XYZ file of C-alpha atoms in Angstrom:
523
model
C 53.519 103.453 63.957
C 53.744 100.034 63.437
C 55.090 98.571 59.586
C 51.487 98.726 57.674
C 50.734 101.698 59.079
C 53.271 103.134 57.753
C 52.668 101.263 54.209
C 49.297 102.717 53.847
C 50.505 106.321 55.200
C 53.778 106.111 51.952
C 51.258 105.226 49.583
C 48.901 107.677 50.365
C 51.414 110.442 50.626
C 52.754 109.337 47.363
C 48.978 109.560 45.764
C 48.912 113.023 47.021
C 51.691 114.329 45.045
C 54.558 114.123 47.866
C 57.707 113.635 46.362
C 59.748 110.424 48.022
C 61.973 112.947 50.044
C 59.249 115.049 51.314
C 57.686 111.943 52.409
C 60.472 110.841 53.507
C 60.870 114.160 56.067
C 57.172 113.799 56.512
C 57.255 110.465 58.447
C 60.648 110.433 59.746
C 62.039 107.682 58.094
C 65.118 107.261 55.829
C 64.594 107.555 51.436
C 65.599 103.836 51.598
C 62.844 103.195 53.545
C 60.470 105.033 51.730
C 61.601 103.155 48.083
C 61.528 100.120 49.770
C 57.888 99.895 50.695
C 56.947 101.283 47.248
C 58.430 98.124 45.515
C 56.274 96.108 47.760
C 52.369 95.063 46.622
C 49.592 95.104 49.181
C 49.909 91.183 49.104
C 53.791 91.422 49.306
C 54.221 93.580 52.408
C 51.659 91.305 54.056
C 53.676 87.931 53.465
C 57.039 90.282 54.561
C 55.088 91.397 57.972
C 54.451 87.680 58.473
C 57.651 86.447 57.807
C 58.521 89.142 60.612
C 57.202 88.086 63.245
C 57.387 83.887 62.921
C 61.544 84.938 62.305
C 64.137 83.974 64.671
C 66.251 86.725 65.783
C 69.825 86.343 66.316
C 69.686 87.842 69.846
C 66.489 85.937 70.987
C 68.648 83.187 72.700
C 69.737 85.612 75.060
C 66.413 87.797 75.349
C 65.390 86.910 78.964
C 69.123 87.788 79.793
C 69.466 91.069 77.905
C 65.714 91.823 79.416
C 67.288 91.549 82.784
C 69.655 93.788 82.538
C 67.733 96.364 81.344
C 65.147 96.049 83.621
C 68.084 96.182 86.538
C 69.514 99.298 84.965
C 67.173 101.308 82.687
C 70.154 103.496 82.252
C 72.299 100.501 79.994
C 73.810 101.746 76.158
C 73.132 98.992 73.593
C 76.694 99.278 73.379
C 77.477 97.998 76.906
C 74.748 95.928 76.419
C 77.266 94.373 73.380
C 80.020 94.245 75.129
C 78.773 92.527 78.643
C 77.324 89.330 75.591
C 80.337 89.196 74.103
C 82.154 88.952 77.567
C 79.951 86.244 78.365
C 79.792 84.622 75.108
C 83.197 84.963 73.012
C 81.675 83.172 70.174
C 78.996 85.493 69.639
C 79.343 87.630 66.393
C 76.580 90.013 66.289
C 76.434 93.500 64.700
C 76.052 97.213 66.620
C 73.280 97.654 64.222
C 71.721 94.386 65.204
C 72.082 94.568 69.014
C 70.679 98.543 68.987
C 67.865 96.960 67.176
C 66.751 94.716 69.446
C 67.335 96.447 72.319
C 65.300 99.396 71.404
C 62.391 96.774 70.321
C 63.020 95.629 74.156
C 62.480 98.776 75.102
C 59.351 99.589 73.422
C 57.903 96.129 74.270
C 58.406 96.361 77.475
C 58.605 100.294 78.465
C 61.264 100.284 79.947
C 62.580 104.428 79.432
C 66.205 105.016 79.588
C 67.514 107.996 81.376
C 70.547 109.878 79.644
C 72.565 113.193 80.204
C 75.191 113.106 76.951
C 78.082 115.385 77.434
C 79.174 117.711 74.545
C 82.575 117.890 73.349
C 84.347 119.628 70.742
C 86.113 118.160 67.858
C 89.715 119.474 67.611
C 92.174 118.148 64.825
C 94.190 115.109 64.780
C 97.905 115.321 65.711
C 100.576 113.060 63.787
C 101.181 109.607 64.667
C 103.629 109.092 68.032
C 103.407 112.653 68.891
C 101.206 112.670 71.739
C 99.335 110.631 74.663
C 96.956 112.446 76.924
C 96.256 111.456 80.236
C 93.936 111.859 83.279
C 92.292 110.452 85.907
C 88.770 109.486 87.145
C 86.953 107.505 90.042
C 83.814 105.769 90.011
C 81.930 103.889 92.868
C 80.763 100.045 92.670
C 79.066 97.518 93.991
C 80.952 94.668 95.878
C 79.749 90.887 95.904
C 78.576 91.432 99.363
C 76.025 94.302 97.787
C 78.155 97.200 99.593
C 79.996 100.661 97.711
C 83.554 100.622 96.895
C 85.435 103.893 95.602
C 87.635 103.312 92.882
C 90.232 105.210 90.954
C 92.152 105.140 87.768
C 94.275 106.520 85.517
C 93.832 106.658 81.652
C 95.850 107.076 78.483
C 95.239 107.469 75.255
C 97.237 107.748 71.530
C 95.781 111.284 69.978
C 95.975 110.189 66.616
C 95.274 105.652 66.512
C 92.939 106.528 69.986
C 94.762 103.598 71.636
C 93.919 103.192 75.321
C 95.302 101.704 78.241
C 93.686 101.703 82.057
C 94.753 101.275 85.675
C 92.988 101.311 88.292
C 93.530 101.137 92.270
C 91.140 100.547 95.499
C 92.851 103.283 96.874
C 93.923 106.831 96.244
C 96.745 107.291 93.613
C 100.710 108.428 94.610
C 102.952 109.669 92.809
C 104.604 107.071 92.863
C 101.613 104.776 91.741
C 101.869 107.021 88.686
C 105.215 106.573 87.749
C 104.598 103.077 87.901
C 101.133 103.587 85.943
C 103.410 105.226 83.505
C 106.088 102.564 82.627
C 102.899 99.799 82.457
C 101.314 102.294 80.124
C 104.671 102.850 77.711
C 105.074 99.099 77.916
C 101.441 98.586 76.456
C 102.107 101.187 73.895
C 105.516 99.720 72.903
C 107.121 103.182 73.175
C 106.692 106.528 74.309
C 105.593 109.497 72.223
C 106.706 113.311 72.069
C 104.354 114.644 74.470
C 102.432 114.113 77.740
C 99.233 116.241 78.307
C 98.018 116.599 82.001
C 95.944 118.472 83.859
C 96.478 120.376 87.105
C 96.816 117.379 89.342
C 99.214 117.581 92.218
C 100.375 114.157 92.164
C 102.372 115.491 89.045
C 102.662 119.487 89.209
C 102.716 121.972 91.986
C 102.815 124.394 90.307
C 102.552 125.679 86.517
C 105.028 128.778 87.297
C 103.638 130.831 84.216
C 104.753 127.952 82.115
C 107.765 126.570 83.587
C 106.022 123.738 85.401
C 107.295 123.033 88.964
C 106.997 119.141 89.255
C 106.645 116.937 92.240
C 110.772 115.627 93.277
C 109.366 112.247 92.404
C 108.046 113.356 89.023
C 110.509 115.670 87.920
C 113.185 112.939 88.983
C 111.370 110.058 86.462
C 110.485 113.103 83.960
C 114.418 113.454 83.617
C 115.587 109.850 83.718
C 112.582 108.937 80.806
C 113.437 112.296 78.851
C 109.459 113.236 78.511
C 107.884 116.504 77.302
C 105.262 117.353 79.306
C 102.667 119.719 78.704
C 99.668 120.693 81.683
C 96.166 122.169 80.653
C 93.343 123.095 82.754
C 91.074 121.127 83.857
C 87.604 119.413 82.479
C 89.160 121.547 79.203
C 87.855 119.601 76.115
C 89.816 121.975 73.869
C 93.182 121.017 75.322
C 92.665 116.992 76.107
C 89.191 116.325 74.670
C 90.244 112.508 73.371
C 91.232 111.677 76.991
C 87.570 113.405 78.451
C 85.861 111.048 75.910
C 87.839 108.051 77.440
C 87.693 108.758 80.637
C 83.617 108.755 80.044
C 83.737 105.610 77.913
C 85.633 103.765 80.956
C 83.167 104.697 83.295
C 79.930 104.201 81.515
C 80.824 101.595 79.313
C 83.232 98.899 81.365
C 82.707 100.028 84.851
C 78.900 101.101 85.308
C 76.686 97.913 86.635
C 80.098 95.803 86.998
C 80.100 94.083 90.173
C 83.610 94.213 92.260
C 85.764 91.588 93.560
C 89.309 92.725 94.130
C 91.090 95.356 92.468
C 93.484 92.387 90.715
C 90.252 90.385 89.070
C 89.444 94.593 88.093
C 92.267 94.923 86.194
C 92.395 91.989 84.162
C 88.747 92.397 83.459
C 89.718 96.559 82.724
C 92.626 95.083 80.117
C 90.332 92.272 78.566
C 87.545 95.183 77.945
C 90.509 97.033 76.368
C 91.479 94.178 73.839
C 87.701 93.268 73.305
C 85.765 96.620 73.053
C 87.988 99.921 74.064
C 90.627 99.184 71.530
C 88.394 97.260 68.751
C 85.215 99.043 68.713
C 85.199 101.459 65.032
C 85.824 104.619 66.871
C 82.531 107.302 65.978
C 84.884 110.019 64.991
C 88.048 108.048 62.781
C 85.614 105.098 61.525
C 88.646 103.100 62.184
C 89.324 100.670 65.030
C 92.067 101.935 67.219
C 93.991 98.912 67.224
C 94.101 98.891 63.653
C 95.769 102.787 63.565
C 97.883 101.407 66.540
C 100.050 99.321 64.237
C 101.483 101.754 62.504
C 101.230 104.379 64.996
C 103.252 102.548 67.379
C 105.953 102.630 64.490
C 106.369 106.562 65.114
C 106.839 105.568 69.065
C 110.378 106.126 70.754
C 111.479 102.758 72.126
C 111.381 102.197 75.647
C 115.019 101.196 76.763
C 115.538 99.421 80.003
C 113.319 99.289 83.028
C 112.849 102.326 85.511
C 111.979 101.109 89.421
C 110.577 103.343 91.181
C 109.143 100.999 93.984
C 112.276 101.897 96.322
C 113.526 105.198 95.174
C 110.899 107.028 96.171
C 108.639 108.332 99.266
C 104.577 108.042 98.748
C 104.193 111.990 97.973
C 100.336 111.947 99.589
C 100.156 115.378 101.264
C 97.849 116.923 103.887
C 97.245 120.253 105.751
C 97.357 119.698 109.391
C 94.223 121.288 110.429
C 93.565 123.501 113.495
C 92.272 120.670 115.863
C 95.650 118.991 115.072
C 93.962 116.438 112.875
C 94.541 115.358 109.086
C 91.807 114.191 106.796
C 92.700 111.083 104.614
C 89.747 108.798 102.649
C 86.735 110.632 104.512
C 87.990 110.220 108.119
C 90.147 112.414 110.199
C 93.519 111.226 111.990
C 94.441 112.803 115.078
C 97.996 114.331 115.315
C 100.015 115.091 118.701
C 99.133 118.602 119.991
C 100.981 121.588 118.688
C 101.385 120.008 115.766
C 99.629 122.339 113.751
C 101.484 125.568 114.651
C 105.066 123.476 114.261
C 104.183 121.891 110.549
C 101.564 123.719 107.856
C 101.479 120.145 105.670
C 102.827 116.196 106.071
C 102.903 113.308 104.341
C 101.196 110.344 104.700
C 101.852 106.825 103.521
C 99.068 103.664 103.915
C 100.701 100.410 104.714
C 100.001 96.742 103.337
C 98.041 95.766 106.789
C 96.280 98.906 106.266
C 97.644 101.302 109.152
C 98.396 104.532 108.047
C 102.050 106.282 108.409
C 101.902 110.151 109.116
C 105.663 111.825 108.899
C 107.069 114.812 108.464
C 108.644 114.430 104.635
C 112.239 116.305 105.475
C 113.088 115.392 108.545
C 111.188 111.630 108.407
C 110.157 111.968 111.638
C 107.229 109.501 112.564
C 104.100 112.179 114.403
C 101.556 109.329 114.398
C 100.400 106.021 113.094
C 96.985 104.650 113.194
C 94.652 101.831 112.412
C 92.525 102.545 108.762
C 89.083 102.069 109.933
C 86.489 100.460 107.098
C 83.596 103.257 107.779
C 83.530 106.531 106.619
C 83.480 110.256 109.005
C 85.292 108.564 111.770
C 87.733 110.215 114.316
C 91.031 108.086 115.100
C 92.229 109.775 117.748
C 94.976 108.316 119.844
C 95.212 108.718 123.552
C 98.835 109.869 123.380
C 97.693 112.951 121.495
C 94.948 114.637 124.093
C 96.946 115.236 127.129
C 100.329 116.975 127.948
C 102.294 113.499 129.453
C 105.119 114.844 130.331
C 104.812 114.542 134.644
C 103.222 113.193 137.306
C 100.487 110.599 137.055
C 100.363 110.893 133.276
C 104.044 110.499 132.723
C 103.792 107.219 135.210
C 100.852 105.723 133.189
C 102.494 106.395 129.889
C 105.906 104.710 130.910
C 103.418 101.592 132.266
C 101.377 101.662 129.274
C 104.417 101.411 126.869
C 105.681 98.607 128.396
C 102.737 96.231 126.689
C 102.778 95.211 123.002
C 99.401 96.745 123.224
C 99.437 99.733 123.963
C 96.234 101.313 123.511
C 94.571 98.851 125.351
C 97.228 99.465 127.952
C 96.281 102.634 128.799
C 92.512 101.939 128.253
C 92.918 99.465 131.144
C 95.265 101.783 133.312
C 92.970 104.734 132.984
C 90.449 102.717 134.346
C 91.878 101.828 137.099
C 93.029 105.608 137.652
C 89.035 106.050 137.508
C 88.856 103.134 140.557
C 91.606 103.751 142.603
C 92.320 107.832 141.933
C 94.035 108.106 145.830
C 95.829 104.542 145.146
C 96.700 104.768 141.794
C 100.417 105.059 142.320
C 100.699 101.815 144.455
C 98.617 100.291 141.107
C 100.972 101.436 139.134
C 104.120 100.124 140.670
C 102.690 96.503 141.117
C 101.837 96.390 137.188
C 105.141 97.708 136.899
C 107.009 95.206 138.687
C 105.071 92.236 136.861
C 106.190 94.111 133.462
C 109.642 94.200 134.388
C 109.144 90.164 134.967
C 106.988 88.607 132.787
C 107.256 88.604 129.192
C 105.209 90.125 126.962
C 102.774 87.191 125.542
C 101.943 86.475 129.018
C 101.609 90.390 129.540
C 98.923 90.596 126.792
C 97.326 87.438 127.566
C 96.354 89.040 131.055
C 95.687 92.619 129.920
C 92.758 91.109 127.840
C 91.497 88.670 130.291
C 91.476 91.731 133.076
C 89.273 93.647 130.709
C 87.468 90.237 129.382
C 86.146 89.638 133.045
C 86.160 93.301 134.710
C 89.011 93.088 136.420
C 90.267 96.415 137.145
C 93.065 95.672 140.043
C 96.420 95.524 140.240
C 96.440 92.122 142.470
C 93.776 91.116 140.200
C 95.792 91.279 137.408
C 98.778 89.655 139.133
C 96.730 86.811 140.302
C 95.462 86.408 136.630
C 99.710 86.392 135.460
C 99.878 83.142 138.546
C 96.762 81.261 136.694
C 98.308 81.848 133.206
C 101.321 80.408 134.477
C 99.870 77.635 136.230
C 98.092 76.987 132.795
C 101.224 76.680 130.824
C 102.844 74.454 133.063
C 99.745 72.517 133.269
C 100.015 72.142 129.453
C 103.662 71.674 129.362
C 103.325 68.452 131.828
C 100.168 66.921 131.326
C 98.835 64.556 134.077
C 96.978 62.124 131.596
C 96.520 59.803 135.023
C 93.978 63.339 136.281
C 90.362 62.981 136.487
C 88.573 66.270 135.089
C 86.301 67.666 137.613
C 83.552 69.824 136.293
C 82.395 72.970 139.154
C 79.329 72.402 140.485
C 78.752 75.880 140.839
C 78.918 79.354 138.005
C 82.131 80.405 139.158
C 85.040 80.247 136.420
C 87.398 77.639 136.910
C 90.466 80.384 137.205
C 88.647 82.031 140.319
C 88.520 77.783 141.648
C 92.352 77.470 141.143
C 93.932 81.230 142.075
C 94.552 81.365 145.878
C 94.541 84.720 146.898
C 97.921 86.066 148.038
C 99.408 86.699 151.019
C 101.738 89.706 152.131
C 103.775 90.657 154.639
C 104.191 94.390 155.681
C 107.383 94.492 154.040
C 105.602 94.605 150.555
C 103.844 97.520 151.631
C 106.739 99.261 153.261
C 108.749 99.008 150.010
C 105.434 99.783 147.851
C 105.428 103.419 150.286
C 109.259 103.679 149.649
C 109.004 103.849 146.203
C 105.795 106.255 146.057
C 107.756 108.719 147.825
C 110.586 108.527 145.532
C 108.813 109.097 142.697
């Protein structure tokens, strides 16, 4: 119903006896609405609808933008829709009124629908100033500059009574020790810490609730005593018990994370504590009517101080557990890690730690024994499976290959190559073996790799081959360590590769082969 429509349907009403609040109810419109288009005369209400539409709207500078947003995500609140314009324009001052306005005239212009599924949650009292901080966790997915989906996580806290927030979030999964660390950011932000932490049943924190005496992780309980906190766990997804921290944990997500593009998880963060200062923390909260940094001022006054500065960083072991499953592998991020055999009747869980050039650690936590380490793939439902782990090694040919195989820096491709040639030469093998042996126990091990990959570059699966390949190498390095600048550069004529041109093939004398059969029936 556009405006004169509903002009002519007021006056109408009005002429039929309606009184203003009936009316009012009738049409669905406000009693301020309703006395306001009785003041007006037929020839007023025109000039006003005129005046409407030649008038400049505050927002119409930025209509095309706000337009394509929408139209990118139907799903977009005015109120994100607010704070992405002020994030892009910091000297924008423009109402919540205003900007739900114009967005819903968008809307209706251009029909675009939005799709919503609210969440209930019920109100429960407000608890004094510094007495409590709730906190939980979440995870959302986003889109990276290069258009593909990265898994997120954070952590979130919030003041029960000022609804103060802070936010940190990592490209991985969390450790205890991340939260400790989460923790002491968090109390810094607040400027203290309060009387009481609420949780819910996660097990970077508690293993166990013990009818109410809460078993903590050692890495918990340990900062738990040193920082003197009062913790208190409640189920989880349990509005009654943490309902403040549910609502933040949903305004995080829809509000600064949905539609934000990633970069890195540092550029995240500062963008996370920016939304904080500009929205999360300033916005007039819908229950208090206040803005939470306002309350915070003299909440924070109620705060114990925070004396002195815990590190964790060293003190600790990463706490990430698994359960060794019956195929002796772990699962960790959506792929599964191979373990060596037996493993799973010798150890029911074991800990895992990821590394800064992203291999992963698996140990046993007690002892600290090291059962495997592997490469972090970037795909998803992938076995790493390492070639140490699927046979018994422990004689014969296998026991040969791995003590060959070791002896290179890289040693899965090692024993790629050597099973290959165990595949070529199965009645020779042994001889193999002990001429790749010798040339380990000679050359070092750049010159080692260097002709492990150019063997497997070129298809050379031969002991000699690969010896001959250690001579060029050689001859290359001395080539390059005394350069003949006086030496003409002869292209081949033919396709064959220059090292094939300068490798002469060797010659041996029976002894070689007599001492080669020596040592085969030694061994």
């Amino acid at each position: 119903m556009d405006k004169w429509e509903m002009y002519m349907e007021i006056q109408q009403l009005i002429k039929q006896g309606f009184s203003k609040s009936k009316v009012a109810n009738k049409l669905g419109v406000s009693r301020s609405t309703v006395y306001r288009h009785l003041k007006k005369s037929p020839s007023d209400m025109a000039v006003w609808v005129e005046s409407l539409q030649t008038r400049k709207k505050i927002l119409d500078p930025y209509k095309e933008l706000i337009l394509s947003w929408l139209n990118e995500h139907p799903d977009l609140t005015a109120a994100q829709v607010q704070d992405w314009l002020m994030e892009r324009h910091k000297d924008l001052k423009v109402g919540e009124s205003t900007v739900r306005a114009f967005v819903r005239e968008l809307r209706k212009d251009y029909q675009i629908t939005k799709e919503t599924s609210p969440r209930e949650y019920e109100a429960i009292p407000d608890l004094p100033m510094g007495q409590q901080i709730q906190v939980d966790f979440g995870h959302t997915k986003q889109k990276t500059s290069d258009n593909k989906e990265m898994k997120l996580n954070f952590i979130a806290f919030v003041l029960s009574n000022s609804r103060y927030k802070y936010q940190e979030w990592l490209d991985r999964p969390f450790t205890t020790q991340d939260v400790i660390q989460a923790h002491e950011n968090a109390f810094q932000w607040f400027s203290g810490i309060p009387k009481e932490l609420v949780y819910d049943q996660d097990s970077l924190i508690v293993v166990s609730e013990n009818g109410g005496d809460l078993i903590l992780t050692k890495e918990f309980q340990q900062y738990r005593e040193t920082r003197k906190l009062n913790l208190r766990v409640c189920r989880k997804a349990d509005p009654e018990s943490k309902g403040k921290i549910e609502n933040v944990v949903g305004f995080i997500k829809y509000n600064f994370a949905k539609h934000r593009v990633f970069q890195n998880i540092d550029a995240w963060n500062e963008q996370g504590w920016e939304w904080l200062h500009r929205t999360g923390n300033y916005k007039i909260h819908n229950t208090t009517k206040k803005r939470p940094v306002e309350v915070f001022s003299l909440e924070k006054q109620h705060l114990r101080p925070v004396k002195g500065n815990v590190h964790f960083l060293n003190n600790y072991e990463n706490s990430i557990t698994r359960s060794v499953r019956k195929d002796n592998t772990i699962r960790y991020l959506s792929n599964r890690y191979s373990l060596p055999l037996g493993t799973f009747h010798k150890y029911e869980t074991i800990s895992i730690k990821e590394t800064d050039d992203r291999h992963l650690l698996i140990y046993h936590r007690e002892t600290g024994e090291l059962l495997a380490k592997h490469q972090i793939p970037d795909g998803k439902g992938q076995l790493m499976k390492d070639r140490q782990h699927t046979r018994d090694r422990t004689k014969g040919i296998d026991a040969f290959i791995d003590n060959v195989a070791n002896r290179f820096e890289e040693t899965t491709m090692a024993f790629d190559y050597l099973d290959k040639l165990r595949e070529k030469y199965p009645r020779y093998i042994r001889d193999q073996l002990h001429m790749i042996l010798r040339e380990t126990k000679q050359q070092n091990a750049q010159i080692l790799t260097a002709a492990l990959q150019e063997c497997i570059k070129r298809n050379l699966y031969s002991a000699t081959d690969f010896s001959d390949i250690i001579l060029y190498l050689q001859r290359q390095r001395q080539d390059h360590e005394t350069p003949n600048d006086n030496a003409e550069i002869v292209s081949p004529l033919n396709s064959v590769s220059g090292w094939m041109m300068e490798t002469e093939a060797q010659k041996r004398n029976v002894d070689t082969y007599t001492v080669l059969l020596e040592e085969g029936e030694a061994n």
